[in-house]
Amino acid sequence: MKCKITAILVLNLFCITIGMQHSTARTFDRIVAHVNDDVVTQWELDTLVKQRAMELQQVYRFSEREAQQEAERQRAELLDRLIRQMLLLEAALTLKITVTDAEVEQYIKDFKNRYQIETDEELREQLNREGLTLVAFREQSERNLKSEKLVMGRIVPRLQIRDTEVQQFFEENREQLPTKADKVRLRHLFVAFKPMEADRNAALEKVNAAREAIAAEPDRFESVAQRYAPPQNANSQVGKLIEASRKELNSFPETFQTVLATLKTGEMSEPIEANEGLYVFRVETKTDEITGFRYFIVPLALSEAAIQAAREHIEELHQKLEAGEDFNALTAEHSDDTETKENGGDLGARSLAELNPKTRQIVEALDTGAYSQPVETSSGLHIFKVDERNTPDLSEAEKQQIIAILRQQRFQEEWAAYTDRLMENAYVKIKLNE
């Protein structure tokens, strides 16, 4: 812990101690920058880079090698910031900004509390290990306070944040706050892609071929099932023996429950049409508690004619809406979503964050009471309607967090702008690459 405290302590002190009286050794060190009547030496910059590497390693958990590489990459940035801090201190001294002894004592006390330093003796020991004295630290604390007063007087008054800026930040960063996404009460009118008679006949031919192959060689049920399985079901339970309890069977679609309940052991069902295609079941074992069965599925491939028929149907429904017909009535009569059609296609209150990106883009642009153009998905086409929209308000704590972020951003901008002006009016010559 002591090492970490020392590293951070010296890092905070080093940038401002260069304005103090130079040692004799510094006179013979290579100069990397002239700043008015002062200079920055290679030793000072190297030390600053080392301290930055120590900070990266101990505070930000960089590895030793990564910390050294990153600190070296920041060498020019560190020199630039060092020069700006020197000019701030020089401006504070020129403007004769004063601080009281009580302010210096409080500054040192706060510094010790921040880095968990309990006594002056402990502070003195840590400073001495880095070649600094307590007297020099007190003198530099006074100078540091003068620089802070300069910043407080010239920059802080510019950090006022308006409510409109808070709201703008919130809107621009809403994606990072999923709990603050708009909620909408959403309805939809759904037209499914439905296979035509030719599509069904093609699937039935495959089903009958599979049934004949299984009837001829009952033990080949699994291999035959896998041959006809859709690509997305190739590694599923298709063809495998499934043993389901009575409770598990109750979770199956009602048509599947009926077939499995009526089939006797060894019997194979007729084709059953569902969303994924044509299903065929065979019961292997049956007791009062457990039913063992296998199944295979032949997908119903949609022809272009079937897809076009759905598109034309949804377009007709959209035109009826445009002509003023009631959305709920049209949904009750025409929607293929059996779970919602009876209540006008009501999908309930949904957060925009939970919608898929394509749907969200459509819904987000709708005003309350408005409906969308037809939206095509892999299963069919939708017309969405927004009944209500609710935008959650920011809490006071969230508002204060945003204000703190914006003030920090503004401070960095104003600090850079102010020190830019100091740089423009100063003599600065950098010899970093010489």
Short mmCIF file of C-alpha atoms in Angstrom, two decimals:
data_model
loop_
_atom_site.label_atom_id
_atom_site.label_comp_id
_atom_site.label_asym_id
_atom_site.label_seq_id
_atom_site.Cartn_x
_atom_site.Cartn_y
_atom_site.Cartn_z
CA MET A 1 0.00 0.00 0.00
CA LYS A 2 2.85 2.39 0.84
CA CYS A 3 4.34 1.89 -2.62
CA LYS A 4 1.05 2.70 -4.30
CA ILE A 5 0.51 5.81 -2.17
CA THR A 6 4.01 7.03 -2.91
CA ALA A 7 3.60 6.46 -6.63
CA ILE A 8 0.37 8.44 -6.82
CA LEU A 9 1.61 11.09 -4.42
CA VAL A 10 4.75 11.76 -6.42
CA LEU A 11 2.85 11.66 -9.69
CA ASN A 12 0.57 14.41 -8.40
CA LEU A 13 3.50 16.42 -7.04
CA PHE A 14 6.07 16.00 -9.76
CA CYS A 15 4.43 18.09 -12.47
CA ILE A 16 4.34 21.13 -10.21
CA THR A 17 7.71 20.74 -8.48
CA ILE A 18 9.66 21.58 -11.63
CA GLY A 19 9.01 25.25 -10.99
CA MET A 20 11.11 25.01 -7.82
CA GLN A 21 14.79 25.82 -7.59
CA HIS A 22 16.86 23.57 -9.88
CA SER A 23 19.64 21.40 -8.57
CA THR A 24 23.15 21.68 -9.91
CA ALA A 25 22.80 18.34 -11.63
CA ARG A 26 19.89 19.69 -13.66
CA THR A 27 22.10 22.31 -15.26
CA PHE A 28 24.00 19.61 -17.13
CA ASP A 29 20.92 17.61 -18.14
CA ARG A 30 19.66 17.77 -21.74
CA ILE A 31 16.89 20.35 -22.21
CA VAL A 32 13.77 19.05 -23.98
CA ALA A 33 11.68 22.24 -23.78
CA HIS A 34 12.07 25.99 -23.14
CA VAL A 35 9.07 27.59 -21.40
CA ASN A 36 9.59 31.37 -21.14
CA ASP A 37 12.51 31.70 -18.70
CA ASP A 38 12.27 28.11 -17.48
CA VAL A 39 13.21 24.76 -19.00
CA VAL A 40 12.14 21.12 -18.86
CA THR A 41 14.97 18.61 -18.79
CA GLN A 42 15.21 15.07 -20.10
CA TRP A 43 15.50 13.77 -16.50
CA GLU A 44 12.28 15.50 -15.50
CA LEU A 45 10.36 14.14 -18.48
CA ASP A 46 11.81 10.64 -18.04
CA THR A 47 10.79 10.70 -14.39
CA LEU A 48 7.28 11.82 -15.33
CA VAL A 49 7.03 8.95 -17.83
CA LYS A 50 8.20 6.46 -15.18
CA GLN A 51 5.65 7.79 -12.70
CA ARG A 52 2.88 7.49 -15.31
CA ALA A 53 3.92 3.87 -15.95
CA MET A 54 3.79 3.20 -12.20
CA GLU A 55 0.33 4.71 -12.02
CA LEU A 56 -0.92 2.62 -14.95
CA GLN A 57 0.50 -0.52 -13.37
CA GLN A 58 -0.65 0.00 -9.79
CA VAL A 59 -3.92 1.88 -10.24
CA TYR A 60 -5.19 0.68 -13.63
CA ARG A 61 -3.76 -2.88 -13.42
CA PHE A 62 -1.58 -2.73 -16.53
CA SER A 63 1.19 -5.31 -16.71
CA GLU A 64 4.68 -3.87 -16.20
CA ARG A 65 5.49 -4.17 -19.91
CA GLU A 66 2.13 -2.74 -21.05
CA ALA A 67 2.43 0.14 -18.57
CA GLN A 68 5.90 1.08 -19.81
CA GLN A 69 4.80 0.94 -23.46
CA GLU A 70 1.68 3.02 -22.84
CA ALA A 71 3.52 5.61 -20.75
CA GLU A 72 6.18 5.93 -23.44
CA ARG A 73 3.45 6.40 -26.04
CA GLN A 74 2.11 9.26 -23.92
CA ARG A 75 5.51 11.00 -23.60
CA ALA A 76 4.59 13.91 -25.87
CA GLU A 77 1.18 14.30 -24.18
CA LEU A 78 2.80 14.30 -20.74
CA LEU A 79 5.26 16.97 -21.82
CA ASP A 80 2.46 19.11 -23.25
CA ARG A 81 0.43 18.90 -20.03
CA LEU A 82 3.54 19.65 -17.96
CA ILE A 83 4.19 22.81 -19.99
CA ARG A 84 0.60 23.95 -19.58
CA GLN A 85 0.78 23.42 -15.80
CA MET A 86 3.99 25.47 -15.69
CA LEU A 87 2.26 28.31 -17.54
CA LEU A 88 -0.74 28.14 -15.19
CA LEU A 89 1.56 28.48 -12.19
CA GLU A 90 3.44 31.34 -13.84
CA ALA A 91 0.15 33.14 -14.61
CA ALA A 92 -1.00 32.69 -11.00
CA LEU A 93 2.27 34.20 -9.71
CA THR A 94 2.08 37.06 -12.23
CA LEU A 95 -1.48 37.88 -11.17
CA LYS A 96 -0.29 37.90 -7.53
CA ILE A 97 -2.93 35.40 -6.45
CA THR A 98 -2.58 34.85 -2.72
CA VAL A 99 -3.45 32.05 -0.30
CA THR A 100 -3.50 32.07 3.49
CA ASP A 101 -1.53 29.84 5.86
CA ALA A 102 -4.85 28.29 6.95
CA GLU A 103 -5.63 27.36 3.35
CA VAL A 104 -2.21 25.71 2.97
CA GLU A 105 -2.69 23.74 6.20
CA GLN A 106 -6.13 22.57 5.06
CA TYR A 107 -4.72 21.61 1.65
CA ILE A 108 -2.03 19.45 3.29
CA LYS A 109 -4.56 17.92 5.66
CA ASP A 110 -6.87 17.02 2.77
CA PHE A 111 -3.92 15.61 0.85
CA LYS A 112 -2.95 13.36 3.77
CA ASN A 113 -6.53 12.16 4.20
CA ARG A 114 -6.84 11.40 0.50
CA TYR A 115 -3.79 9.16 0.52
CA GLN A 116 -4.29 7.76 4.04
CA ILE A 117 -1.18 9.40 5.48
CA GLU A 118 -1.67 9.74 9.22
CA THR A 119 1.24 11.92 10.41
CA ASP A 120 3.66 14.58 9.20
CA GLU A 121 6.47 12.16 9.96
CA GLU A 122 4.98 9.54 7.65
CA LEU A 123 4.54 12.17 4.92
CA ARG A 124 8.13 13.34 5.46
CA GLU A 125 9.48 9.80 5.12
CA GLN A 126 7.64 9.16 1.87
CA LEU A 127 8.71 12.49 0.42
CA ASN A 128 12.32 11.89 1.41
CA ARG A 129 12.31 8.55 -0.38
CA GLU A 130 11.53 10.47 -3.56
CA GLY A 131 14.12 13.19 -2.94
CA LEU A 132 11.63 15.81 -1.70
CA THR A 133 11.46 17.64 1.64
CA LEU A 134 8.44 18.58 3.73
CA VAL A 135 9.41 22.26 3.50
CA ALA A 136 9.53 22.07 -0.28
CA PHE A 137 6.18 20.27 -0.28
CA ARG A 138 4.58 23.02 1.83
CA GLU A 139 5.98 25.69 -0.50
CA GLN A 140 4.72 23.85 -3.53
CA SER A 141 1.32 23.25 -1.91
CA GLU A 142 1.02 27.03 -1.68
CA ARG A 143 1.87 27.37 -5.36
CA ASN A 144 -0.51 24.57 -6.25
CA LEU A 145 -3.31 26.36 -4.40
CA LYS A 146 -2.58 29.54 -6.34
CA SER A 147 -2.88 27.60 -9.61
CA GLU A 148 -6.15 26.09 -8.40
CA LYS A 149 -7.50 29.54 -7.52
CA LEU A 150 -6.60 30.75 -10.99
CA VAL A 151 -8.48 27.83 -12.53
CA MET A 152 -11.44 28.34 -10.19
CA GLY A 153 -11.67 31.98 -11.11
CA ARG A 154 -11.20 31.67 -14.87
CA ILE A 155 -12.71 28.27 -15.73
CA VAL A 156 -15.24 27.14 -13.10
CA PRO A 157 -17.70 30.01 -13.81
CA ARG A 158 -17.99 28.61 -17.36
CA LEU A 159 -19.14 25.18 -16.15
CA GLN A 160 -22.84 25.91 -15.77
CA ILE A 161 -24.94 23.14 -17.33
CA ARG A 162 -28.41 23.89 -18.67
CA ASP A 163 -31.34 21.48 -18.42
CA THR A 164 -31.49 21.30 -22.21
CA GLU A 165 -27.90 20.00 -22.25
CA VAL A 166 -28.79 17.32 -19.69
CA GLN A 167 -31.77 16.21 -21.79
CA GLN A 168 -29.69 16.19 -24.99
CA PHE A 169 -27.01 14.03 -23.33
CA PHE A 170 -29.74 11.69 -22.11
CA GLU A 171 -31.27 11.34 -25.57
CA GLU A 172 -27.91 10.76 -27.25
CA ASN A 173 -26.88 8.12 -24.70
CA ARG A 174 -30.24 6.45 -24.13
CA GLU A 175 -28.91 3.21 -25.69
CA GLN A 176 -26.59 2.84 -22.70
CA LEU A 177 -29.53 3.20 -20.31
CA PRO A 178 -31.89 0.35 -21.26
CA THR A 179 -34.11 1.02 -18.24
CA LYS A 180 -34.73 4.49 -19.69
CA ALA A 181 -35.79 3.35 -23.14
CA ASP A 182 -39.25 4.46 -24.26
CA LYS A 183 -42.04 2.01 -23.55
CA VAL A 184 -44.86 1.61 -26.04
CA ARG A 185 -48.18 -0.18 -25.98
CA LEU A 186 -48.01 -2.04 -29.25
CA ARG A 187 -50.45 -3.83 -31.53
CA HIS A 188 -49.82 -5.74 -34.72
CA LEU A 189 -51.76 -7.16 -37.61
CA PHE A 190 -49.92 -10.27 -38.81
CA VAL A 191 -50.19 -12.07 -42.15
CA ALA A 192 -48.19 -15.31 -42.14
CA PHE A 193 -46.45 -16.79 -45.14
CA LYS A 194 -48.67 -19.78 -45.93
CA PRO A 195 -47.75 -22.64 -48.23
CA MET A 196 -49.90 -23.07 -51.29
CA GLU A 197 -51.41 -26.37 -52.40
CA ALA A 198 -48.43 -27.12 -54.64
CA ASP A 199 -46.07 -26.51 -51.69
CA ARG A 200 -48.08 -28.92 -49.52
CA ASN A 201 -48.15 -31.58 -52.23
CA ALA A 202 -44.36 -31.40 -52.61
CA ALA A 203 -43.92 -31.84 -48.86
CA LEU A 204 -46.47 -34.67 -48.75
CA GLU A 205 -44.51 -36.59 -51.38
CA LYS A 206 -41.45 -36.49 -49.11
CA VAL A 207 -43.52 -37.45 -46.06
CA ASN A 208 -45.02 -40.48 -47.83
CA ALA A 209 -41.59 -41.56 -49.03
CA ALA A 210 -40.24 -41.33 -45.49
CA ARG A 211 -43.22 -43.24 -44.04
CA GLU A 212 -42.76 -46.03 -46.59
CA ALA A 213 -39.04 -46.29 -45.81
CA ILE A 214 -39.75 -46.49 -42.07
CA ALA A 215 -42.56 -49.01 -42.55
CA ALA A 216 -40.20 -51.24 -44.53
CA GLU A 217 -37.40 -50.94 -41.94
CA PRO A 218 -38.79 -49.71 -38.59
CA ASP A 219 -35.33 -49.62 -36.98
CA ARG A 220 -34.22 -46.95 -39.47
CA PHE A 221 -36.64 -44.29 -38.13
CA GLU A 222 -33.83 -42.04 -36.83
CA SER A 223 -31.67 -42.17 -39.96
CA VAL A 224 -34.67 -41.52 -42.22
CA ALA A 225 -35.85 -38.66 -39.99
CA GLN A 226 -32.42 -37.02 -40.09
CA ARG A 227 -32.41 -37.23 -43.89
CA TYR A 228 -35.55 -35.09 -44.17
CA ALA A 229 -34.93 -32.78 -41.20
CA PRO A 230 -34.57 -29.06 -41.93
CA PRO A 231 -30.94 -27.82 -41.63
CA GLN A 232 -31.73 -25.95 -38.41
CA ASN A 233 -33.11 -29.17 -36.85
CA ALA A 234 -30.39 -31.54 -38.03
CA ASN A 235 -28.82 -31.89 -34.58
CA SER A 236 -32.05 -31.73 -32.55
CA GLN A 237 -34.16 -34.59 -31.17
CA VAL A 238 -35.60 -35.38 -34.60
CA GLY A 239 -35.78 -39.19 -34.94
CA LYS A 240 -34.47 -39.86 -31.43
CA LEU A 241 -36.46 -41.62 -28.71
CA ILE A 242 -38.14 -39.06 -26.47
CA GLU A 243 -39.70 -40.10 -23.15
CA ALA A 244 -42.14 -37.50 -21.84
CA SER A 245 -44.10 -37.49 -18.61
CA ARG A 246 -47.77 -36.57 -18.51
CA LYS A 247 -46.81 -33.11 -17.20
CA GLU A 248 -44.34 -32.59 -20.02
CA LEU A 249 -46.89 -33.67 -22.63
CA ASN A 250 -49.25 -31.01 -21.33
CA SER A 251 -46.81 -28.35 -22.52
CA PHE A 252 -46.98 -29.63 -26.13
CA PRO A 253 -49.29 -28.02 -28.73
CA GLU A 254 -52.81 -29.37 -28.38
CA THR A 255 -52.75 -31.16 -31.75
CA PHE A 256 -49.56 -32.99 -30.76
CA GLN A 257 -51.09 -34.00 -27.41
CA THR A 258 -54.15 -35.41 -29.15
CA VAL A 259 -52.14 -37.50 -31.61
CA LEU A 260 -49.83 -38.95 -28.96
CA ALA A 261 -52.80 -39.76 -26.74
CA THR A 262 -54.64 -41.67 -29.47
CA LEU A 263 -51.71 -43.58 -31.02
CA LYS A 264 -51.09 -47.09 -29.78
CA THR A 265 -47.63 -48.55 -29.25
CA GLY A 266 -45.93 -49.06 -32.63
CA GLU A 267 -48.41 -46.91 -34.56
CA MET A 268 -47.32 -44.02 -36.80
CA SER A 269 -49.46 -40.90 -37.27
CA GLU A 270 -50.70 -39.21 -40.40
CA PRO A 271 -48.92 -35.94 -41.30
CA ILE A 272 -49.74 -33.03 -38.96
CA GLU A 273 -49.20 -29.51 -40.25
CA ALA A 274 -47.56 -26.96 -37.93
CA ASN A 275 -45.58 -23.78 -38.42
CA GLU A 276 -42.30 -25.59 -39.11
CA GLY A 277 -43.76 -28.15 -41.55
CA LEU A 278 -45.40 -31.58 -41.62
CA TYR A 279 -44.84 -33.74 -38.50
CA VAL A 280 -45.14 -37.53 -38.23
CA PHE A 281 -45.08 -39.27 -34.80
CA ARG A 282 -44.58 -42.91 -33.82
CA VAL A 283 -45.25 -44.13 -30.29
CA GLU A 284 -42.64 -46.58 -29.01
CA THR A 285 -43.82 -47.19 -25.44
CA LYS A 286 -46.74 -46.01 -23.38
CA THR A 287 -47.60 -46.23 -19.69
CA ASP A 288 -49.90 -44.24 -17.44
CA GLU A 289 -47.02 -41.88 -16.62
CA ILE A 290 -44.54 -41.98 -19.52
CA THR A 291 -44.96 -41.90 -23.29
CA GLY A 292 -41.96 -42.81 -25.44
CA PHE A 293 -42.13 -41.57 -29.02
CA ARG A 294 -40.14 -40.51 -32.07
CA TYR A 295 -40.99 -37.93 -34.71
CA PHE A 296 -39.76 -36.52 -37.97
CA ILE A 297 -40.56 -33.29 -39.78
CA VAL A 298 -40.60 -32.33 -43.46
CA PRO A 299 -40.47 -28.55 -43.90
CA LEU A 300 -43.05 -26.78 -46.01
CA ALA A 301 -40.90 -24.88 -48.48
CA LEU A 302 -42.58 -21.65 -49.53
CA SER A 303 -42.82 -20.87 -53.20
CA GLU A 304 -42.41 -17.35 -54.49
CA ALA A 305 -46.12 -17.42 -55.33
CA ALA A 306 -46.99 -18.06 -51.65
CA ILE A 307 -44.78 -15.19 -50.49
CA GLN A 308 -46.27 -12.87 -53.12
CA ALA A 309 -49.81 -13.80 -52.04
CA ALA A 310 -49.03 -12.76 -48.45
CA ARG A 311 -47.53 -9.48 -49.65
CA GLU A 312 -50.62 -8.70 -51.70
CA HIS A 313 -52.90 -9.54 -48.76
CA ILE A 314 -51.06 -7.28 -46.29
CA GLU A 315 -51.09 -4.48 -48.88
CA GLU A 316 -54.87 -4.81 -49.23
CA LEU A 317 -55.23 -4.58 -45.45
CA HIS A 318 -52.96 -1.53 -45.33
CA GLN A 319 -55.10 0.19 -47.97
CA LYS A 320 -58.21 -0.51 -45.88
CA LEU A 321 -56.53 1.15 -42.90
CA GLU A 322 -55.68 4.12 -45.10
CA ALA A 323 -59.35 4.27 -46.10
CA GLY A 324 -60.29 4.61 -42.43
CA GLU A 325 -61.23 1.06 -41.40
CA ASP A 326 -60.69 0.11 -37.76
CA PHE A 327 -57.34 -1.51 -36.92
CA ASN A 328 -58.77 -3.76 -34.20
CA ALA A 329 -61.61 -5.00 -36.40
CA LEU A 330 -59.29 -5.80 -39.29
CA THR A 331 -56.94 -7.62 -36.95
CA ALA A 332 -59.72 -9.71 -35.43
CA GLU A 333 -60.83 -10.77 -38.92
CA HIS A 334 -57.54 -11.20 -40.78
CA SER A 335 -54.57 -11.59 -38.40
CA ASP A 336 -52.79 -14.97 -38.36
CA ASP A 337 -51.58 -14.43 -34.79
CA THR A 338 -54.12 -16.60 -33.01
CA GLU A 339 -52.97 -15.49 -29.56
CA THR A 340 -53.62 -11.77 -30.09
CA LYS A 341 -56.18 -11.44 -32.91
CA GLU A 342 -59.18 -11.54 -30.57
CA ASN A 343 -57.92 -8.50 -28.61
CA GLY A 344 -56.97 -6.40 -31.61
CA GLY A 345 -53.41 -7.68 -31.90
CA ASP A 346 -52.44 -6.27 -28.50
CA LEU A 347 -48.78 -7.14 -27.73
CA GLY A 348 -48.83 -5.29 -24.42
CA ALA A 349 -46.38 -2.68 -23.14
CA ARG A 350 -42.92 -3.21 -24.63
CA SER A 351 -39.65 -1.44 -24.00
CA LEU A 352 -38.05 -0.33 -27.25
CA ALA A 353 -34.83 -1.88 -25.95
CA GLU A 354 -36.34 -5.37 -26.06
CA LEU A 355 -37.50 -5.16 -29.70
CA ASN A 356 -35.30 -6.51 -32.45
CA PRO A 357 -33.39 -3.72 -34.24
CA LYS A 358 -35.51 -3.78 -37.41
CA THR A 359 -38.81 -3.64 -35.52
CA ARG A 360 -37.49 -0.99 -33.16
CA GLN A 361 -36.48 1.25 -36.04
CA ILE A 362 -40.03 1.07 -37.42
CA VAL A 363 -41.84 1.48 -34.08
CA GLU A 364 -39.57 4.25 -32.78
CA ALA A 365 -40.56 6.49 -35.67
CA LEU A 366 -44.32 6.07 -35.07
CA ASP A 367 -46.36 8.70 -33.27
CA THR A 368 -49.00 7.64 -30.75
CA GLY A 369 -52.02 6.30 -32.64
CA ALA A 370 -50.07 5.79 -35.87
CA TYR A 371 -49.53 2.50 -37.71
CA SER A 372 -46.60 1.40 -39.85
CA GLN A 373 -46.12 0.33 -43.43
CA PRO A 374 -46.03 -3.49 -43.83
CA VAL A 375 -42.88 -4.94 -42.25
CA GLU A 376 -41.59 -8.23 -43.63
CA THR A 377 -39.97 -10.86 -41.40
CA SER A 378 -38.96 -14.48 -41.95
CA SER A 379 -42.39 -15.77 -40.89
CA GLY A 380 -44.66 -13.19 -42.49
CA LEU A 381 -45.63 -9.53 -42.58
CA HIS A 382 -46.70 -7.15 -39.80
CA ILE A 383 -48.41 -3.81 -39.55
CA PHE A 384 -47.53 -2.27 -36.16
CA LYS A 385 -49.61 0.32 -34.31
CA VAL A 386 -48.56 2.37 -31.27
CA ASP A 387 -51.40 2.96 -28.79
CA GLU A 388 -49.37 4.68 -26.07
CA ARG A 389 -45.83 5.91 -25.58
CA ASN A 390 -44.14 6.49 -22.24
CA THR A 391 -40.75 8.16 -21.86
CA PRO A 392 -39.33 7.51 -18.36
CA ASP A 393 -38.18 10.65 -16.56
CA LEU A 394 -34.67 11.03 -15.18
CA SER A 395 -34.41 10.74 -11.44
CA GLU A 396 -32.67 13.56 -9.58
CA ALA A 397 -29.69 11.28 -8.87
CA GLU A 398 -29.38 10.38 -12.58
CA LYS A 399 -29.64 14.04 -13.52
CA GLN A 400 -26.83 14.93 -11.12
CA GLN A 401 -24.66 12.14 -12.56
CA ILE A 402 -25.14 13.54 -16.06
CA ILE A 403 -24.38 17.06 -14.83
CA ALA A 404 -21.13 15.78 -13.28
CA ILE A 405 -20.14 14.11 -16.56
CA LEU A 406 -20.93 17.24 -18.58
CA ARG A 407 -19.08 19.49 -16.12
CA GLN A 408 -16.01 17.28 -16.37
CA GLN A 409 -16.17 17.38 -20.17
CA ARG A 410 -16.67 21.15 -20.11
CA PHE A 411 -13.80 21.58 -17.65
CA GLN A 412 -11.41 19.70 -19.94
CA GLU A 413 -12.50 21.84 -22.89
CA GLU A 414 -12.20 25.14 -20.97
CA TRP A 415 -8.89 24.11 -19.38
CA ALA A 416 -7.48 23.31 -22.82
CA ALA A 417 -8.82 26.57 -24.29
CA TYR A 418 -7.42 28.68 -21.44
CA THR A 419 -4.00 27.03 -21.51
CA ASP A 420 -4.03 27.33 -25.32
CA ARG A 421 -4.20 31.10 -24.87
CA LEU A 422 -1.35 30.95 -22.36
CA MET A 423 0.68 28.91 -24.87
CA GLU A 424 0.00 31.43 -27.63
CA ASN A 425 1.40 34.26 -25.51
CA ALA A 426 4.39 32.34 -24.18
CA TYR A 427 7.76 31.38 -25.56
CA VAL A 428 7.65 27.60 -25.87
CA LYS A 429 10.21 25.63 -27.81
CA ILE A 430 10.09 21.83 -27.69
CA LYS A 431 13.23 19.85 -28.50
CA LEU A 432 11.82 16.41 -27.76
CA ASN A 433 13.11 14.70 -30.92
CA GLU A 434 16.50 16.38 -31.12
#
